mmCIF file of C-alpha atoms and ligand atoms in Angstrom:
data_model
loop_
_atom_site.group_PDB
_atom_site.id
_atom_site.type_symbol
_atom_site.label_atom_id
_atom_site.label_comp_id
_atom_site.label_asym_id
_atom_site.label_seq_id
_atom_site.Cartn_x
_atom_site.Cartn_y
_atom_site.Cartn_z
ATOM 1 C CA UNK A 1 -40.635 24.501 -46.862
ATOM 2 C CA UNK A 2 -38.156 23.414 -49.144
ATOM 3 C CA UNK A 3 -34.906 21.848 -48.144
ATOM 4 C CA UNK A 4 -33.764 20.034 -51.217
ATOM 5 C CA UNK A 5 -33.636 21.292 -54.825
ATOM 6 C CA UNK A 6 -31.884 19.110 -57.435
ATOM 7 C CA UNK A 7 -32.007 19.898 -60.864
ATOM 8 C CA UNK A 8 -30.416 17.753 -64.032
ATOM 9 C CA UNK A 9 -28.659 15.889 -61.852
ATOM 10 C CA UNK A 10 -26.742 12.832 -64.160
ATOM 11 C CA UNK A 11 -24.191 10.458 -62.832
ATOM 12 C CA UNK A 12 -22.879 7.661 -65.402
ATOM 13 C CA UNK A 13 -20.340 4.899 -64.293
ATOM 14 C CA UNK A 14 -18.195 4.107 -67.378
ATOM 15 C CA UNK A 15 -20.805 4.270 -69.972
ATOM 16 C CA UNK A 16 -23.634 3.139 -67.585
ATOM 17 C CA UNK A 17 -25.997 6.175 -66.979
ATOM 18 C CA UNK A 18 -26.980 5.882 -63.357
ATOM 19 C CA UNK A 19 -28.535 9.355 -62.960
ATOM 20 C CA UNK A 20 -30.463 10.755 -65.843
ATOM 21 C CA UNK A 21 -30.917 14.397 -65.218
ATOM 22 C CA UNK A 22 -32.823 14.304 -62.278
ATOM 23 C CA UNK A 23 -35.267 16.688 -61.073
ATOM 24 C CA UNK A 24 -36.666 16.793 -57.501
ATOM 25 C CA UNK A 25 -38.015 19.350 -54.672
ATOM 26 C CA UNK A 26 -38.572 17.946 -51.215
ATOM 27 C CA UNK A 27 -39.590 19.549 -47.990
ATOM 28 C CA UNK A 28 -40.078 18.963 -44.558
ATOM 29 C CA UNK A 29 -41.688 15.513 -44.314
ATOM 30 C CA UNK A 30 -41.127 12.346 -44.803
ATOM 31 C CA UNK A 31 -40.711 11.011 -48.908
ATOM 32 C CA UNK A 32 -40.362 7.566 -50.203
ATOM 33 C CA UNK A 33 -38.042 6.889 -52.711
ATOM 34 C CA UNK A 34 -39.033 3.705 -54.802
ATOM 35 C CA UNK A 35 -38.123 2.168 -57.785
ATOM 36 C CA UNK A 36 -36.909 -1.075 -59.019
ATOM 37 C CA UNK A 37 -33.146 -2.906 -58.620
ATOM 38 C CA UNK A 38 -30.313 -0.471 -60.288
ATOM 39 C CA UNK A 39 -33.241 2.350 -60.842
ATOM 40 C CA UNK A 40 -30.555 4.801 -59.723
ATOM 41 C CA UNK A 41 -32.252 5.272 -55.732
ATOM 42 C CA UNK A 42 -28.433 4.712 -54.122
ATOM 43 C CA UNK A 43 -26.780 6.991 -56.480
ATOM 44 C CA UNK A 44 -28.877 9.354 -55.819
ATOM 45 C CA UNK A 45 -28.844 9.625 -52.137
ATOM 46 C CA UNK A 46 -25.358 9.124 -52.286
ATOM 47 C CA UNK A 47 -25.221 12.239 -54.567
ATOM 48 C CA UNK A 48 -27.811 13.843 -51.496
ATOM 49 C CA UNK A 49 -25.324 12.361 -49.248
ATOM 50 C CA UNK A 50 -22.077 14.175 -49.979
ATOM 51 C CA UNK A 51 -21.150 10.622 -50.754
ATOM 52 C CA UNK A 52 -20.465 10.904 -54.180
ATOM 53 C CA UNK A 53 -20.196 13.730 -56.577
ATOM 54 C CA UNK A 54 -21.947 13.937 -59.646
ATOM 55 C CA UNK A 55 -20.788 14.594 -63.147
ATOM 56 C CA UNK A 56 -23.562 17.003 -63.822
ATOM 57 C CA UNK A 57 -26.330 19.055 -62.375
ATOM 58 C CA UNK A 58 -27.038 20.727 -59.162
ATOM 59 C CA UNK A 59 -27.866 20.194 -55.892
ATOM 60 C CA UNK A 60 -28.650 22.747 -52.442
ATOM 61 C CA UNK A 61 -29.360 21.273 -49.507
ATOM 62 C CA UNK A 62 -31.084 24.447 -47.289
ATOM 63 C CA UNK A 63 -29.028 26.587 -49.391
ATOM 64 C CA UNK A 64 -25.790 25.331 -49.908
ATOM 65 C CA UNK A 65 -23.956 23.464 -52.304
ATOM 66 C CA UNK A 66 -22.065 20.576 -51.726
ATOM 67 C CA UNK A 67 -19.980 20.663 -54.823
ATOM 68 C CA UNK A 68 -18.164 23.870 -53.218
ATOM 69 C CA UNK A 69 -16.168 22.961 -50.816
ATOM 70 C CA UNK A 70 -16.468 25.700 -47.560
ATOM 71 C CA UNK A 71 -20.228 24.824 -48.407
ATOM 72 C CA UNK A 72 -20.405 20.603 -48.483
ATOM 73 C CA UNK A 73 -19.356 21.089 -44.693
ATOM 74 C CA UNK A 74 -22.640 23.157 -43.939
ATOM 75 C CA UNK A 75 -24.092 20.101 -45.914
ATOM 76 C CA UNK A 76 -22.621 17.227 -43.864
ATOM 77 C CA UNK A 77 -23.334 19.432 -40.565
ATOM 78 C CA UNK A 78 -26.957 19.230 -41.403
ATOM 79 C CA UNK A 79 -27.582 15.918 -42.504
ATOM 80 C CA UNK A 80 -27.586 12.293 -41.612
ATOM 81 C CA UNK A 81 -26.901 9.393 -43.516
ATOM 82 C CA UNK A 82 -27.536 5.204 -43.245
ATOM 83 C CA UNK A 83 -25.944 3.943 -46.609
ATOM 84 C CA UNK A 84 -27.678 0.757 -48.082
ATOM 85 C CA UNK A 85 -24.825 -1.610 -46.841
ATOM 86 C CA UNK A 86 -23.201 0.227 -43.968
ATOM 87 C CA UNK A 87 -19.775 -1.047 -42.490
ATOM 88 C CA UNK A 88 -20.460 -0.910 -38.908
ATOM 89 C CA UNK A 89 -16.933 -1.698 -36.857
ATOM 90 C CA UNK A 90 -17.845 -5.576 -36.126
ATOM 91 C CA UNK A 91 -15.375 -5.105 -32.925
ATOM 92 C CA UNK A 92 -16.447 -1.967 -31.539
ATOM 93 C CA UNK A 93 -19.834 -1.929 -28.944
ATOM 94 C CA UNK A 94 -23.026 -0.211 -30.455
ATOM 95 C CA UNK A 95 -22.103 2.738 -27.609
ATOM 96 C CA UNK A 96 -18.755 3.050 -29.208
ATOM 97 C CA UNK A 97 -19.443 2.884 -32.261
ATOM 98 C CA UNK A 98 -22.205 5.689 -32.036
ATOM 99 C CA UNK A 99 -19.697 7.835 -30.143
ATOM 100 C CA UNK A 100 -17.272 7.766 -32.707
ATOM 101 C CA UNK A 101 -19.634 8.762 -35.274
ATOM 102 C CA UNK A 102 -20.974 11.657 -32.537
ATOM 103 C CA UNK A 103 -16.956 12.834 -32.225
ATOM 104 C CA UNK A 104 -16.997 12.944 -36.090
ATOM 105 C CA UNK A 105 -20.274 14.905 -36.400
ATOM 106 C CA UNK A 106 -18.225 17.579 -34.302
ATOM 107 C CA UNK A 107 -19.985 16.807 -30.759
ATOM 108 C CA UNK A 108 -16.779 17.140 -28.576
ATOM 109 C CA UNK A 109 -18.200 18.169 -25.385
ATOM 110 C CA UNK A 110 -18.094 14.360 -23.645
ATOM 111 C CA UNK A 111 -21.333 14.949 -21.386
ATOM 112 C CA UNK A 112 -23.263 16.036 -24.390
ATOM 113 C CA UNK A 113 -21.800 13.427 -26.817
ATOM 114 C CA UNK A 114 -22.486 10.820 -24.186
ATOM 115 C CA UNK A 115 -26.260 12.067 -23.376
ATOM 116 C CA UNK A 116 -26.623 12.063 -27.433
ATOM 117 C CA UNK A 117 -25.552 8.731 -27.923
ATOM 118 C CA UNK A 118 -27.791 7.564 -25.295
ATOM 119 C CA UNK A 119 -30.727 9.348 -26.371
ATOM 120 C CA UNK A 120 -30.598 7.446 -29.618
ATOM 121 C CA UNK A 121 -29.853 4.502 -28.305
ATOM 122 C CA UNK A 122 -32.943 4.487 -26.455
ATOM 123 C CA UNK A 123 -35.007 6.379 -29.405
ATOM 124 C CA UNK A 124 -34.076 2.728 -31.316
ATOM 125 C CA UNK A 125 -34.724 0.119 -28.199
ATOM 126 C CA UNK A 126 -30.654 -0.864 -28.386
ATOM 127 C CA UNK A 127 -30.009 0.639 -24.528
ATOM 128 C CA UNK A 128 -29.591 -2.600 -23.261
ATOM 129 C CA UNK A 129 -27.353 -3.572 -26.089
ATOM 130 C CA UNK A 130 -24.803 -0.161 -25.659
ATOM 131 C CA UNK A 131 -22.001 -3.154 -24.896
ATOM 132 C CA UNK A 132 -22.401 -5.605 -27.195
ATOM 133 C CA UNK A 133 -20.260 -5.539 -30.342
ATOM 134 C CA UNK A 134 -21.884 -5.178 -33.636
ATOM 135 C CA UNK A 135 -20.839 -8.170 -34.890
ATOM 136 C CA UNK A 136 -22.957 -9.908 -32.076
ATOM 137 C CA UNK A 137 -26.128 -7.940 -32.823
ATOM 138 C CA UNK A 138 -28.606 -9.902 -35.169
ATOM 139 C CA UNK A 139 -29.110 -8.339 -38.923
ATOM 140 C CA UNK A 140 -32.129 -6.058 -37.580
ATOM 141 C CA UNK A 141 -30.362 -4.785 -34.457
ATOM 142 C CA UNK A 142 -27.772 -3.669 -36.764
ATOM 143 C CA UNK A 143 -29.982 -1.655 -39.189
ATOM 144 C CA UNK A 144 -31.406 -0.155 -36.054
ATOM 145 C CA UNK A 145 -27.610 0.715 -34.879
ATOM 146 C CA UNK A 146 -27.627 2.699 -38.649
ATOM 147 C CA UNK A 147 -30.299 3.978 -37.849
ATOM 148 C CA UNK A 148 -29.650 5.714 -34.560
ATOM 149 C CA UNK A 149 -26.027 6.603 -35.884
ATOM 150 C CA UNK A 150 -27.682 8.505 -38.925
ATOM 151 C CA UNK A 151 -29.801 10.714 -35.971
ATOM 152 C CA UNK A 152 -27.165 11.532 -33.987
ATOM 153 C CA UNK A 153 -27.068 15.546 -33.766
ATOM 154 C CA UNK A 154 -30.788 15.470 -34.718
ATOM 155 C CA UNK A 155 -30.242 16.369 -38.181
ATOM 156 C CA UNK A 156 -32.282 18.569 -40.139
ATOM 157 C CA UNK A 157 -32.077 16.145 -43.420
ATOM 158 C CA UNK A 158 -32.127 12.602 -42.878
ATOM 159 C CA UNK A 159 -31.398 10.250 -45.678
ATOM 160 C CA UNK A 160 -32.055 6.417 -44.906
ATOM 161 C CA UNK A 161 -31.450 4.152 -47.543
ATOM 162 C CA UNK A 162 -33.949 1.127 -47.351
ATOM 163 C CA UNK A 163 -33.778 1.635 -43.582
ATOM 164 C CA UNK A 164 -36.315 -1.233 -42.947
ATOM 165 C CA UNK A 165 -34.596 -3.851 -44.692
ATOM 166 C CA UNK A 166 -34.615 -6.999 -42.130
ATOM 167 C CA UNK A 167 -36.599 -5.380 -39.821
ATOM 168 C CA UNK A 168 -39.572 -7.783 -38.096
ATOM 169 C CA UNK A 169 -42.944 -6.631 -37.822
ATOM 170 C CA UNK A 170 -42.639 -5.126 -34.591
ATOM 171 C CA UNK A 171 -39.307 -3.397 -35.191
ATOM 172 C CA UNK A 172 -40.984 -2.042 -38.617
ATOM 173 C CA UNK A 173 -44.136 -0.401 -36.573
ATOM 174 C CA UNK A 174 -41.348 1.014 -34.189
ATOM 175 C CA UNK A 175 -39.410 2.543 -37.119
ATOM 176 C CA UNK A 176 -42.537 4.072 -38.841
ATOM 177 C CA UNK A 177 -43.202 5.490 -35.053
ATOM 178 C CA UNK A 178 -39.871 7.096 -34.884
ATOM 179 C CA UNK A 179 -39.126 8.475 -38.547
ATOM 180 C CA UNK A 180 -42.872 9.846 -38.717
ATOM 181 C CA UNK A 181 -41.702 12.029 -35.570
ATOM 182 C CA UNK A 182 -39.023 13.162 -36.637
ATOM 183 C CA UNK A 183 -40.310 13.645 -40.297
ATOM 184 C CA UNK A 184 -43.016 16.509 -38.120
ATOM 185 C CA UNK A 185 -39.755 18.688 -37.649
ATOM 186 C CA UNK A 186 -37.401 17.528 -40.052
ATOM 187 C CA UNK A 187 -36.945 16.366 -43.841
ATOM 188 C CA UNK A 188 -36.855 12.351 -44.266
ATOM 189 C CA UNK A 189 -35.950 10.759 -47.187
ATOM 190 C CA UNK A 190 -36.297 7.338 -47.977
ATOM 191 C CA UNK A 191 -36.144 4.414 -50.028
ATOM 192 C CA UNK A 192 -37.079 1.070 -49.819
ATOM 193 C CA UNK A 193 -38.889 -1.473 -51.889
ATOM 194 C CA UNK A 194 -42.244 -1.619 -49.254
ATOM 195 C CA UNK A 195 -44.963 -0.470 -50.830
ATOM 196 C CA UNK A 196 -46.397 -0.349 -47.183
ATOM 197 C CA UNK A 197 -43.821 1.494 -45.726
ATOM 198 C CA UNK A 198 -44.251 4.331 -47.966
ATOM 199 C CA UNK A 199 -48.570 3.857 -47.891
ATOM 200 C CA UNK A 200 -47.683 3.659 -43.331
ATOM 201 C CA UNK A 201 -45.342 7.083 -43.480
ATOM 202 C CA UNK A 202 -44.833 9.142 -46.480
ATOM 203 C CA UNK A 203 -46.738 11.898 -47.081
ATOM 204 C CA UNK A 204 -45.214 12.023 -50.685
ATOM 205 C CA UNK A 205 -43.691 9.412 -53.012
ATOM 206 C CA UNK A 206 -41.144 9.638 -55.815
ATOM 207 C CA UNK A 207 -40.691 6.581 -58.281
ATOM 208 C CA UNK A 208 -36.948 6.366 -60.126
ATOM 209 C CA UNK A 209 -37.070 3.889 -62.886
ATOM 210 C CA UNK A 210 -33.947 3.712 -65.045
ATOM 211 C CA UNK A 211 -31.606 7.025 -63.657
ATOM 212 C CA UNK A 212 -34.704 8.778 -64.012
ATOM 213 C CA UNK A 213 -38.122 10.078 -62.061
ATOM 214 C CA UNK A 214 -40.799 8.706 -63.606
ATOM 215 C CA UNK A 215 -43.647 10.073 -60.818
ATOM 216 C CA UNK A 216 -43.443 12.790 -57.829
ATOM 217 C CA UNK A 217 -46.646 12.798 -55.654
ATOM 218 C CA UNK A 218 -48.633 11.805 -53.170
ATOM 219 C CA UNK A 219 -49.248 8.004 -52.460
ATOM 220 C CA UNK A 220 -52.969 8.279 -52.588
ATOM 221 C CA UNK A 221 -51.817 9.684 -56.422
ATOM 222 C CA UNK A 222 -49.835 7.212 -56.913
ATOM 223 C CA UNK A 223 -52.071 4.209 -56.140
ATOM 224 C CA UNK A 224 -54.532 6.583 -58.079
ATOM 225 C CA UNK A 225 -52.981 5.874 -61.614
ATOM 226 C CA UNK A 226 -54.849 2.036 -61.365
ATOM 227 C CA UNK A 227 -57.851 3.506 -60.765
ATOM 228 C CA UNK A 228 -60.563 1.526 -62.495
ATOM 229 C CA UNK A 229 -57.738 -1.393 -63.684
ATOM 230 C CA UNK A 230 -57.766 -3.376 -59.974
ATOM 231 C CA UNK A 231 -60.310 -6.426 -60.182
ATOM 232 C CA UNK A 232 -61.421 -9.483 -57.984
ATOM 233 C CA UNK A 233 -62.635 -12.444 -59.002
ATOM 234 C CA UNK A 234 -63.435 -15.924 -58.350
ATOM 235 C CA UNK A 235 -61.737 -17.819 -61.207
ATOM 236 C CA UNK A 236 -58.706 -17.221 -62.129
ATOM 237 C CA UNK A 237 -58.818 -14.204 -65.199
ATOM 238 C CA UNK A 238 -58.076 -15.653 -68.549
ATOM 239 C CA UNK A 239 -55.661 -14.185 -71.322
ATOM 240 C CA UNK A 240 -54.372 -11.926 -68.679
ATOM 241 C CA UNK A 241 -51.009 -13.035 -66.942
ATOM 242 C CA UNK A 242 -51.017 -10.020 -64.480
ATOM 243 C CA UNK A 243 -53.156 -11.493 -62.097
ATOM 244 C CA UNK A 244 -52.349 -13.332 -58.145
ATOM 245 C CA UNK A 245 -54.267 -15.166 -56.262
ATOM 246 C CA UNK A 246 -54.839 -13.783 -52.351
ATOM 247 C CA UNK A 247 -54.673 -15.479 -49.428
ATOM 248 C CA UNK A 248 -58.541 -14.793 -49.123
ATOM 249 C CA UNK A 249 -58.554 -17.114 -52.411
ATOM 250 C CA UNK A 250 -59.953 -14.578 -54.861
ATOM 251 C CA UNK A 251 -57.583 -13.709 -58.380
ATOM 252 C CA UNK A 252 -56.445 -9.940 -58.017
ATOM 253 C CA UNK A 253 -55.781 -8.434 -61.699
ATOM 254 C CA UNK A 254 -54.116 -5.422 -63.254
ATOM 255 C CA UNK A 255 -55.492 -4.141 -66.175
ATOM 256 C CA UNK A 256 -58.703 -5.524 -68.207
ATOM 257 C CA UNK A 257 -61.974 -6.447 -66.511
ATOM 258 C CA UNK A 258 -61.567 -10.567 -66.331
ATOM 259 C CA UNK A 259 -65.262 -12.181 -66.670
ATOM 260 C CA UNK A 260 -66.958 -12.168 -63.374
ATOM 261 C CA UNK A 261 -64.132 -9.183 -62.088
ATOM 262 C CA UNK A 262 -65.658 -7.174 -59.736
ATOM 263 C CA UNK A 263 -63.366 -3.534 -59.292
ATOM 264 C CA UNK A 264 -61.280 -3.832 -56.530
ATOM 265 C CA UNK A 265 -59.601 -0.489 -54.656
ATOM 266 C CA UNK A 266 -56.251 0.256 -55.792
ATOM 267 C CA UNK A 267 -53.042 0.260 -53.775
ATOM 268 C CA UNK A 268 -49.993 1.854 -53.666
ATOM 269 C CA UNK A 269 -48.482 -1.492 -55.348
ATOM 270 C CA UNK A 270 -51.105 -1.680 -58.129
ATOM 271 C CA UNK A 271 -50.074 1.699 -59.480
ATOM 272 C CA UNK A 272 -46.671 1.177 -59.354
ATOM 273 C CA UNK A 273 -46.528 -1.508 -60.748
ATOM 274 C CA UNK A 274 -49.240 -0.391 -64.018
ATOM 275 C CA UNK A 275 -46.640 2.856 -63.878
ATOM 276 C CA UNK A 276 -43.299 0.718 -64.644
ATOM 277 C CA UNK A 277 -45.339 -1.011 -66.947
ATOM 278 C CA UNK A 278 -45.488 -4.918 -65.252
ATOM 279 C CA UNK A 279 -48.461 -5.374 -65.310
ATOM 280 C CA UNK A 280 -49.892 -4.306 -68.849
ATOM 281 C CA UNK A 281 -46.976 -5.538 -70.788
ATOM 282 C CA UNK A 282 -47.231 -9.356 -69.799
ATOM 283 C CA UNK A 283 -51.464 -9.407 -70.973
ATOM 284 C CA UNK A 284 -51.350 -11.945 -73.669
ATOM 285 C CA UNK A 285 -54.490 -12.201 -76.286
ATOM 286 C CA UNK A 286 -56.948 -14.626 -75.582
HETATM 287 N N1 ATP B 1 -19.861 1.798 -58.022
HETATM 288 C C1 ATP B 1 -20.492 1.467 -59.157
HETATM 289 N N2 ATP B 1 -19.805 1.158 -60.270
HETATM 290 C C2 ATP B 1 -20.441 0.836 -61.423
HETATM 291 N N3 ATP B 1 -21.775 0.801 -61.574
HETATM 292 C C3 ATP B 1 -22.513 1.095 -60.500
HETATM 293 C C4 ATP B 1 -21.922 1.450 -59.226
HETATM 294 N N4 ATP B 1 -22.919 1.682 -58.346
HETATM 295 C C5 ATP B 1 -24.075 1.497 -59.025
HETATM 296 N N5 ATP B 1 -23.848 1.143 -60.301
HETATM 297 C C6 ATP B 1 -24.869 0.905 -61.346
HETATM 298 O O1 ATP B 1 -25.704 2.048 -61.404
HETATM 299 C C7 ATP B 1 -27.071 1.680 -61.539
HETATM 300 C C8 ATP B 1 -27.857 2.272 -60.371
HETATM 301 O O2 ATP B 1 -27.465 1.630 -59.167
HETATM 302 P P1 ATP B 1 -28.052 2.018 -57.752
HETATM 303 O O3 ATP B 1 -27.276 1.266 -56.738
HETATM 304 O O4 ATP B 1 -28.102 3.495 -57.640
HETATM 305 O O5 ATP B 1 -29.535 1.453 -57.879
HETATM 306 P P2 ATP B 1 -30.682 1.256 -56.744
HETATM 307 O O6 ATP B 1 -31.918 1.899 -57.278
HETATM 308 O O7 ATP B 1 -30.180 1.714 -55.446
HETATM 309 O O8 ATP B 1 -30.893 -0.314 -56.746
HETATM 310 P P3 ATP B 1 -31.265 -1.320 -55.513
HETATM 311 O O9 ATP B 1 -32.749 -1.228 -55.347
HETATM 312 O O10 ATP B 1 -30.863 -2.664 -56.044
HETATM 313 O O11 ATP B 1 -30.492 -0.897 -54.311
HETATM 314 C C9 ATP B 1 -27.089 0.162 -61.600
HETATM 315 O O12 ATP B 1 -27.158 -0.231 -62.938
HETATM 316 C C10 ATP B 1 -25.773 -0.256 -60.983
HETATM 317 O O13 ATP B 1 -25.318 -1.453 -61.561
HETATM 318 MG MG1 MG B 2 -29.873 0.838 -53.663
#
């Protein structure tokens, strides 16, 4: 099912062009959103976000359309939203802080708002933090507090931008727990520069590069397109600069067969990178 259509959306800030007419369906599910530094991924879900408006294009979000204004509150009633850098209140307690944000998402009844704010509290492991203040709360503890305020309401789109940023490895394997749930009901969108997190959780991938999508698939497609250009080998590869050495010791390359190369099995990482061009463009001659 479809919940998002956006078509020629373009954003430009002065005469930078952000947003490049943008095209993109997404349904139920969770997608990854990747791309590199300034690719355009903030704008965008900004745009998603109610956030921001764009200069041209459309977007409907289950129907409606947030640059009409009866219709952008249907939008923000339906969707939830961690910004890349969000402001949390340093002085106010993670349970106050949440139940703000549950009073503006329109949940006035107190026992509700106070059962919601506890369930996701607990859905993010910060119970036994509902009284500290924010600023007290290490860097991950805070993402997970953005986190749990961008689920209050349960909404049906939920737009986390790079959610796992900080996270350690056991708070990451919690997160991929919870969105994957909630992406069985509801429509997750993501970005983030983790190649793993998207290979752990996302049934499809969409790759921005430069206000525009360059790829919409799936991330067994994705790591498809270096099919047949992933080799190990012993030494390192010569004439090719797109090569690292594992922690196994053996020289992984992108692109042509090195001498002795045996083919390796692409990842998610190999073909985006050979699909934003790093790793063919810096092969030298021999
Ligand atoms: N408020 C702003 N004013 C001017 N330029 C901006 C503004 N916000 C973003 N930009 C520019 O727009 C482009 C896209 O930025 P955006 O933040 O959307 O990229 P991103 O893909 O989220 O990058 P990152 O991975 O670093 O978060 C960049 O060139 C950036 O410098
Ligand atoms: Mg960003």
């Amino acid at each position: 099912m479809t919940t998002v259509t956006v078509s020629g959306l373009s954003k430009r800030y002065g005469s930078m062009i952000a947003l490049d007419a943008v095209d993109m369906t997404i349904g139920v599910g969770v997608t990854g959103l990747l791309g590199p530094n300034g690719a355009g991924k903030s704008t965008f879900l900004r745009c998603l976000a109610t956030a921001l408006g764009p200069d041209d294009g459309t977007i409907r979000i289950h129907g409606f359309d947030p640059s009409v204004q009866e219709q952008r509150t249907e939008v923000r009633r339906r969707i939830g939203y961690l910004p890349q850098n969000p402001g949390l209140y340093p002085n106010f307690t993670a349970y106050a802080l949440l139940d703000y944000v549950a009073v503006l998402k329109e949940i006035t009844d107190t026992r509700q708002r106070r059962a919601e704010v506890r369930r996701v509290l607990d859905e993010v492991e910060l119970t036994d933090r509902a009284r500290t203040k924010v600023r007290k709360l290490s860097g991950g503890m805070r993402q997970r507090l953005g986190l749990a305020q961008a689920l209050l309401g349960d909404p049906e789109l939920v737009i986390l931008d790079e959610p796992t940023v900080g996270l350690d490895p056991e708070q990451r394997m919690l997160f991929r727990a919870l969105v994957s749930r909630i992406g069985e009901r509801r429509t997750v969108l993501l970005s983030t520069h983790q190649t793993e997190d998207v290979g752990a959780l996302c049934e499809r991938v969409v790759v921005m590069s430069g206000g525009r999508v360059v790829f919409q698939g799936s991330p067994r497609e994705l790591a498809g397109i270096a099919a047949g250009q992933v080799w190990l080998s012993e030494a390192p590869p010569r004439g090719s600069a797109a090569y690292w050495r594992n922690a196994d010791g053996f020289y992984r390359t992108i692109g042509r067969q090195p001498a002795g190369g045996e083919a390796a099995r692409p990842t998610i990482e190999d073909g985006y990178l050979l699909l934003l061009g790093s790793a063919v463009a810096v092969e030298v001659t021999r």
